[in-house]
Short mmCIF file of C-alpha atoms and ligand atoms in Angstrom, two decimals:
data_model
loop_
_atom_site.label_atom_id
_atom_site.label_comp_id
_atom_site.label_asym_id
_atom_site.label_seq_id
_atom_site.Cartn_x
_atom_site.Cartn_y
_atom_site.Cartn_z
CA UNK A 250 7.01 -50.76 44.64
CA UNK A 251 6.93 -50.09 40.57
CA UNK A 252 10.33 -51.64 40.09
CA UNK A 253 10.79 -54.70 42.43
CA UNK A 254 13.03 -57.32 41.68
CA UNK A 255 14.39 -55.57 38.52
CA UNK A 256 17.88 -55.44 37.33
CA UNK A 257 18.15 -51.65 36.27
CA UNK A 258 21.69 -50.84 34.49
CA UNK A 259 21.78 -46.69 35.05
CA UNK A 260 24.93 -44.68 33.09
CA UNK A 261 26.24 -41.74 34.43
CA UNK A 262 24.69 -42.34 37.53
CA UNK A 263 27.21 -40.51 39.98
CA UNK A 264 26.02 -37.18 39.38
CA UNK A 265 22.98 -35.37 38.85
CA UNK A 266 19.89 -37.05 37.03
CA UNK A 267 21.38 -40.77 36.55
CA UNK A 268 22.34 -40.10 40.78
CA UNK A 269 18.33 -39.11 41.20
CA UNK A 270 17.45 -41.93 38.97
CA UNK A 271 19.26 -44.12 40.44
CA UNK A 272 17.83 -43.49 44.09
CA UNK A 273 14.33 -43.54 42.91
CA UNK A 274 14.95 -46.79 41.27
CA UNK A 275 16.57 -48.35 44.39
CA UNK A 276 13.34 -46.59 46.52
CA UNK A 277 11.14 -48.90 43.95
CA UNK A 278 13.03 -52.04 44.40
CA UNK A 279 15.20 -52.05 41.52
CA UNK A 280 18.98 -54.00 42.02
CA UNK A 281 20.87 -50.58 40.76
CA UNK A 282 23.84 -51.30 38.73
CA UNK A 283 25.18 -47.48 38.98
CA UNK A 284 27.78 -46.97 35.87
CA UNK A 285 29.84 -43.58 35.62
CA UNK A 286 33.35 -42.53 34.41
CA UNK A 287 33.39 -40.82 37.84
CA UNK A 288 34.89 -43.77 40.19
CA UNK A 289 35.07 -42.23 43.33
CA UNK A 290 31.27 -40.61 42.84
CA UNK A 291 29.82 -44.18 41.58
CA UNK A 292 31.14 -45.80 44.76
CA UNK A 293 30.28 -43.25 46.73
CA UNK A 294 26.72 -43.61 45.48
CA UNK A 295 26.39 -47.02 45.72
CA UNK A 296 27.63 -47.40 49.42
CA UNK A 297 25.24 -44.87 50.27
CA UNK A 298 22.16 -47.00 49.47
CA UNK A 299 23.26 -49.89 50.44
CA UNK A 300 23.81 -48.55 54.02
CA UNK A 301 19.82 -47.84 53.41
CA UNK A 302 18.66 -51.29 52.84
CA UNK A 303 19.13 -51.07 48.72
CA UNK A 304 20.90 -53.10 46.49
CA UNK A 305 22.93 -51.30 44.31
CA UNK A 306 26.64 -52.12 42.69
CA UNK A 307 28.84 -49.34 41.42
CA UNK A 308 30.79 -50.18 38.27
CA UNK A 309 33.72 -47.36 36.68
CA UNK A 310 32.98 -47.31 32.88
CA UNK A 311 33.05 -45.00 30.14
CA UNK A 312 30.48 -45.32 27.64
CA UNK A 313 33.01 -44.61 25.01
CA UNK A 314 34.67 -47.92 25.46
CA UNK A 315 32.77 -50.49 23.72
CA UNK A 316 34.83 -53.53 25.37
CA UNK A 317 34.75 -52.38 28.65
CA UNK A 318 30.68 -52.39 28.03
CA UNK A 319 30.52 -55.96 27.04
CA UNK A 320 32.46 -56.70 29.97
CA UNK A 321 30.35 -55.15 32.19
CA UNK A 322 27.10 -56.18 30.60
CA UNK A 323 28.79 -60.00 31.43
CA UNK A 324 29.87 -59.57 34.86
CA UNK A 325 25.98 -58.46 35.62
CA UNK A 326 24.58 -61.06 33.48
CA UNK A 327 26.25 -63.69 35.68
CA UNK A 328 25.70 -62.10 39.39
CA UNK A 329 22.23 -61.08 38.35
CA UNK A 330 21.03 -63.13 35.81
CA UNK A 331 19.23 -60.75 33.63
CA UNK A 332 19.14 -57.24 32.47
CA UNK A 333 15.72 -55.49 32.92
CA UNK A 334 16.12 -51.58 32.32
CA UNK A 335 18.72 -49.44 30.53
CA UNK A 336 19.12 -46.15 31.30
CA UNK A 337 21.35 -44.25 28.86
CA UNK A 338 21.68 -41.04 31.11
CA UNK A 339 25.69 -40.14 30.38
CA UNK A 340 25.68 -37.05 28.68
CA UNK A 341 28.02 -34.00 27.90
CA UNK A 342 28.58 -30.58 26.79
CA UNK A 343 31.12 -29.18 24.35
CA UNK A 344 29.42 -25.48 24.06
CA UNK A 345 30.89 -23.24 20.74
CA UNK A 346 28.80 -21.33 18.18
CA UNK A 347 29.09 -23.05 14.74
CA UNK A 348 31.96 -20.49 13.72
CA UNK A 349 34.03 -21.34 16.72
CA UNK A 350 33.24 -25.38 17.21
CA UNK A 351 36.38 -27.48 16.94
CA UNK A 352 36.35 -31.26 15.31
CA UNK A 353 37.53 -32.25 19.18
CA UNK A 354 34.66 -30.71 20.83
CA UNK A 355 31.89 -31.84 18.10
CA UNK A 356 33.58 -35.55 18.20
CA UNK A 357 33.87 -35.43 22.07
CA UNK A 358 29.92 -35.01 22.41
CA UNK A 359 29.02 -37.04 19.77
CA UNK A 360 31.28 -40.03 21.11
CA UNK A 361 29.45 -39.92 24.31
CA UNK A 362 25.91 -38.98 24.04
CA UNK A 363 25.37 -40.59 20.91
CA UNK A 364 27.73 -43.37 20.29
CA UNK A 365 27.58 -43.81 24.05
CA UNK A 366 23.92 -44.75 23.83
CA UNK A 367 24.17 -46.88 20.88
CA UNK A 368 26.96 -49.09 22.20
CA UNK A 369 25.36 -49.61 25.27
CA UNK A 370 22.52 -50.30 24.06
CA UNK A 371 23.84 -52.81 21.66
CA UNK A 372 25.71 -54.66 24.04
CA UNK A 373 22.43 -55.64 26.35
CA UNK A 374 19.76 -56.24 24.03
CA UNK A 375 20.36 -59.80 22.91
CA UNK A 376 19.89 -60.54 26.32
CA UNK A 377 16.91 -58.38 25.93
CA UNK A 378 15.35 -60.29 23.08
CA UNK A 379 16.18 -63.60 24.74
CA UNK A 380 14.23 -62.19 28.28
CA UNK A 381 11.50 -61.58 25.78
CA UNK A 382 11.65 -58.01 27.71
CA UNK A 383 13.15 -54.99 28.82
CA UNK A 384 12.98 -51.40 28.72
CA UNK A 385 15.69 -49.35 26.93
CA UNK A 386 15.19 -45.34 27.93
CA UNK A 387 17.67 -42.80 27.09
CA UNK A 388 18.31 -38.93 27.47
CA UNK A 389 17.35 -36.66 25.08
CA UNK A 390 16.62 -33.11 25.83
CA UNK A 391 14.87 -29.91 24.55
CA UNK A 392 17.47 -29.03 22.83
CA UNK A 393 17.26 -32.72 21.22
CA UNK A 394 14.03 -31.67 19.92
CA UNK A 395 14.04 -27.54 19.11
CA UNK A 396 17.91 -27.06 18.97
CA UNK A 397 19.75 -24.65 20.65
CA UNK A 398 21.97 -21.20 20.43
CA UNK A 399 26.02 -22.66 20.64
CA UNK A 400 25.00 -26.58 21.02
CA UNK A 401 25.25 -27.81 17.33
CA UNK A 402 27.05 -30.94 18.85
CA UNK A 403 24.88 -31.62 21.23
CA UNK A 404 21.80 -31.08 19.46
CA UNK A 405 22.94 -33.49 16.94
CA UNK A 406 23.21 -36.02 19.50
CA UNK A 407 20.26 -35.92 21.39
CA UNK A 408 18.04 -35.39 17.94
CA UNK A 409 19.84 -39.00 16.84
CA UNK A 410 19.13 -40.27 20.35
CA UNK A 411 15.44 -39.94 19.73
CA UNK A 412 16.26 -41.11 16.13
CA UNK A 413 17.73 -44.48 17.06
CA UNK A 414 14.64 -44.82 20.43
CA UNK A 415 12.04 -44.37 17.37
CA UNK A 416 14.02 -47.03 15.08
CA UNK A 417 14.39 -49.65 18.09
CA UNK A 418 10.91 -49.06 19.28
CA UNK A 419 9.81 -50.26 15.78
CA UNK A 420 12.96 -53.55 15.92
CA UNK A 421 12.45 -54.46 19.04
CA UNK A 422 8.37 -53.68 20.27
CA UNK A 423 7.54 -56.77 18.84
CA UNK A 424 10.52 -58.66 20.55
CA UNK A 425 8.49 -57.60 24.14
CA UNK A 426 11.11 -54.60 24.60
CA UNK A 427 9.95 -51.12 24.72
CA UNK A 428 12.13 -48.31 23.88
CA UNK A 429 11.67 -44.62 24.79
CA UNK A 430 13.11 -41.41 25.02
CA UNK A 431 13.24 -38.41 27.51
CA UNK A 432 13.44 -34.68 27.00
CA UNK A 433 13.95 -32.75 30.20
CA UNK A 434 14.32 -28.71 30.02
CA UNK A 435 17.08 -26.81 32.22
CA UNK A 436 17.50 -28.92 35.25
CA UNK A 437 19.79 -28.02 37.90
CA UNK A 438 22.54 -30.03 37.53
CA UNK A 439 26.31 -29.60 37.40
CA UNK A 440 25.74 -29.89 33.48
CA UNK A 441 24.35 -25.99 33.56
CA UNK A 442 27.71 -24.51 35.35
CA UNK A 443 28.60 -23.71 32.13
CA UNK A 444 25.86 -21.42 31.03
CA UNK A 445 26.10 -18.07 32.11
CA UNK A 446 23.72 -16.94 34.86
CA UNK A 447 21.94 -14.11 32.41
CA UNK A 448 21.50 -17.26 30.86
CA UNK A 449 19.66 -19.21 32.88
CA UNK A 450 17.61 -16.48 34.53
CA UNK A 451 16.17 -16.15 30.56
CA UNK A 452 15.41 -19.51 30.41
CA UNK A 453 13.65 -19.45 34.08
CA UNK A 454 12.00 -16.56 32.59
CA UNK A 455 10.81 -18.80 29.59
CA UNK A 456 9.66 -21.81 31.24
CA UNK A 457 5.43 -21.67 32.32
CA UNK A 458 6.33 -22.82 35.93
CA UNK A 459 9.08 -19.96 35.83
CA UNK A 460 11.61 -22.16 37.60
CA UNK A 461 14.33 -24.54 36.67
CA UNK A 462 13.54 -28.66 36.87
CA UNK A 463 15.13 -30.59 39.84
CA UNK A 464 16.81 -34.03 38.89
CA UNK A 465 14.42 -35.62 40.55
CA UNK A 466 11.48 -34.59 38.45
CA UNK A 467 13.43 -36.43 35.48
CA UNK A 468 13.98 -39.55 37.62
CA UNK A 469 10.34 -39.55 38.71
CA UNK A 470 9.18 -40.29 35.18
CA UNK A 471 12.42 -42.28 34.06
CA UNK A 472 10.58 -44.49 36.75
CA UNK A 473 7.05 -44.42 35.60
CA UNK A 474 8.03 -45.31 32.00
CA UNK A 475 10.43 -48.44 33.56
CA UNK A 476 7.73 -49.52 34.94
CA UNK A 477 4.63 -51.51 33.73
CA UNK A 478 2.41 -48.32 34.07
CA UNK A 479 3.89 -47.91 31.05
CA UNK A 480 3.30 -50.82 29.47
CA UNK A 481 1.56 -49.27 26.45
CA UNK A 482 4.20 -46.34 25.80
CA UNK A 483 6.60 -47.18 22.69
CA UNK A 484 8.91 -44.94 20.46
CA UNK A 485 8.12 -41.68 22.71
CA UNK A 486 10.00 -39.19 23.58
CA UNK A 487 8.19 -37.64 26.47
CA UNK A 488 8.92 -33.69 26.98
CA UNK A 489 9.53 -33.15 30.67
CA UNK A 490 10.84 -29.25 30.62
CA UNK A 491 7.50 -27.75 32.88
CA UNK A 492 5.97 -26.53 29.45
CA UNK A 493 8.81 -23.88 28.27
CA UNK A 494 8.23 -24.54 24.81
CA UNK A 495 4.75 -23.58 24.87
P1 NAD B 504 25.77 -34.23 35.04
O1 NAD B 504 26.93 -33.57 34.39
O2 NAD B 504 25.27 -33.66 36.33
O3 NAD B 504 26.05 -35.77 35.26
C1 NAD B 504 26.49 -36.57 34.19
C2 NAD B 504 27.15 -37.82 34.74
O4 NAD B 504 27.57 -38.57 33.60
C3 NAD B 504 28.41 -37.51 35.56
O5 NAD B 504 28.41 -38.30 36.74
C4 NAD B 504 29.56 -37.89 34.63
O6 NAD B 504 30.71 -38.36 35.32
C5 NAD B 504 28.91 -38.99 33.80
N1 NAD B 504 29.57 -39.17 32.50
C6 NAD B 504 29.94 -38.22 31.63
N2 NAD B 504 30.55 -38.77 30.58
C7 NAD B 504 30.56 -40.10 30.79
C8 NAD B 504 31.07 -41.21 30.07
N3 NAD B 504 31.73 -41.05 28.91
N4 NAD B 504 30.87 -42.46 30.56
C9 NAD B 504 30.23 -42.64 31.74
N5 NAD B 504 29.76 -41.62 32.49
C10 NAD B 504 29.93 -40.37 32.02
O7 NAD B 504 24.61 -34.24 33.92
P2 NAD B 504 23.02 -34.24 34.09
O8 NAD B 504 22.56 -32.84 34.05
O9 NAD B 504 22.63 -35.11 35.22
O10 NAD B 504 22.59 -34.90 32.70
C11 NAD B 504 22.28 -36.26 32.56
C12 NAD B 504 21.74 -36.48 31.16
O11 NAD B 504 20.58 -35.69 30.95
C13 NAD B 504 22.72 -36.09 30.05
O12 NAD B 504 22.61 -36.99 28.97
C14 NAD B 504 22.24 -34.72 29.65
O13 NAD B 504 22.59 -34.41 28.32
C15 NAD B 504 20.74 -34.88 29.83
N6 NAD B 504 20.06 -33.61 30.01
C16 NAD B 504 20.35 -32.80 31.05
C17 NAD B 504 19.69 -31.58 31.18
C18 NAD B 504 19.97 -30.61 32.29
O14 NAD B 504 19.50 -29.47 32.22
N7 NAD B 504 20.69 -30.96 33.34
C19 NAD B 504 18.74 -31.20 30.22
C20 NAD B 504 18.46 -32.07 29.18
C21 NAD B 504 19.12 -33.28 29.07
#
């Protein structure tokens, strides 16, 4: 097991990818502190694999509330002891061409994919630095890295996500923490139910392996890069979309 006896913090793990993630954490022997907005789904979650032998704690939080972070980041310091991984998974959409964007909708997704990520970020490295180790990953996307039609929000945010993983990796690599970012493509998640269907059957069409990506394929590597097979893999942000940008 990749990931035994560390204390993996996962946001917006009652849905979709941070969900996956956090089940192939849990299958690696990680202690799964599962974090979502979503209550009911978090606790949900966590019950689930504990009644299969994990150990996993569900906490409600919003990444948009700084204090409620901090106090969160506390309460698992003192059960656990230590903070090991980060996963900044939470993530939204706000869709609108440029013309048609409103300051709520551009705010909205830059509060919680960006400003998400950097205050939860904030809030567990000093225990980071004083471990002497830890892994900070966070999600970025294709669009993070080529942009996309109607996302000018979110594009911003996940091209600053891989900003700030580039800037830490260079703070905090020689603190014994190693920071990177990942880029899936269109994975089948309640996060596409807004795109129309024409549009998705284009971007099937435009991916190499002509399919969509299942959450799991993200968590698989959200694991490999936790783990110390990564050990040499800094300031990355690995492009996991099954080659549709080629
Ligand atoms: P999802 O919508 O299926 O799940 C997101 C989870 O995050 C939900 O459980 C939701 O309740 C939670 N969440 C949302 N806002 C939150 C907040 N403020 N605080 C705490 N939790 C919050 O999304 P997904 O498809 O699993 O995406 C996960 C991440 O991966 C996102 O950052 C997304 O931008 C990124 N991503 C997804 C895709 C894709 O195609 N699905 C592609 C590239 C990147």
């Amino acid at each position: 097991m990749k990931l035994k006896e560390r204390v993996a913090l996962i946001t917006g793990a009652g849905a979709g990818i941070g969900q996956a993630t956090a089940r192939k954490f849990a299958s690696e022997g990680a202690t799964v502190i599962l974090c979502d907005r979503n209550s009911q789904m978090v606790q949900q979650e966590a019950q689930a694999l504990n009644a299969d032998g994990h150990s996993a704690h569900a906490y409600t939080l919003d990444v948009t509330q700084r204090e409620a972070i901090d106090e969160m980041v506390d309460d698992v310091k003192s059960k656990f002891g230590r903070v090991d991984i980060l996963v900044n998974n939470a993530g939204i959409t706000q869709d609108a061409r440029l013309a048609q964007m409103t300051q709520e909708q551009f705010d909205k997704v830059i509060d919680v994919n960006l400003k998400g990520v950097f205050q939860c970020t904030q809030s567990v490295v000093d225990t980071m630095i004083e471990q002497k180790s830890g892994v900070i990953l966070s999600a970025s996307s294709v669009v993070g890295l080529y942009g996309n039609f109607g996302q000018t929000n979110y594009a911003a945010s996940k091209f600053a996500v891989i900003g700030m993983t580039k800037t830490w990796a260079r703070e905090l690599g020689p603190k014994g923490i190693r920071v990177n970012a990942v880029c899936p493509g269109f994975i089948e998640t309640d996060i596409l139910k807004s795109m129309p269907g024409k549009v998705l059957d284009r971007l099937r069409d435009q991916c190499w392996q002509r399919r969509l990506g299942s959450p799991a394929e993200i968590a698989n590597v959200y694991a490999f890069l936790a783990s110390d097979d990564a050990s040499y893999i800094n300031g990355v942000a690995i492009e996991v979309s099954g080659g549709m940008s080629l």
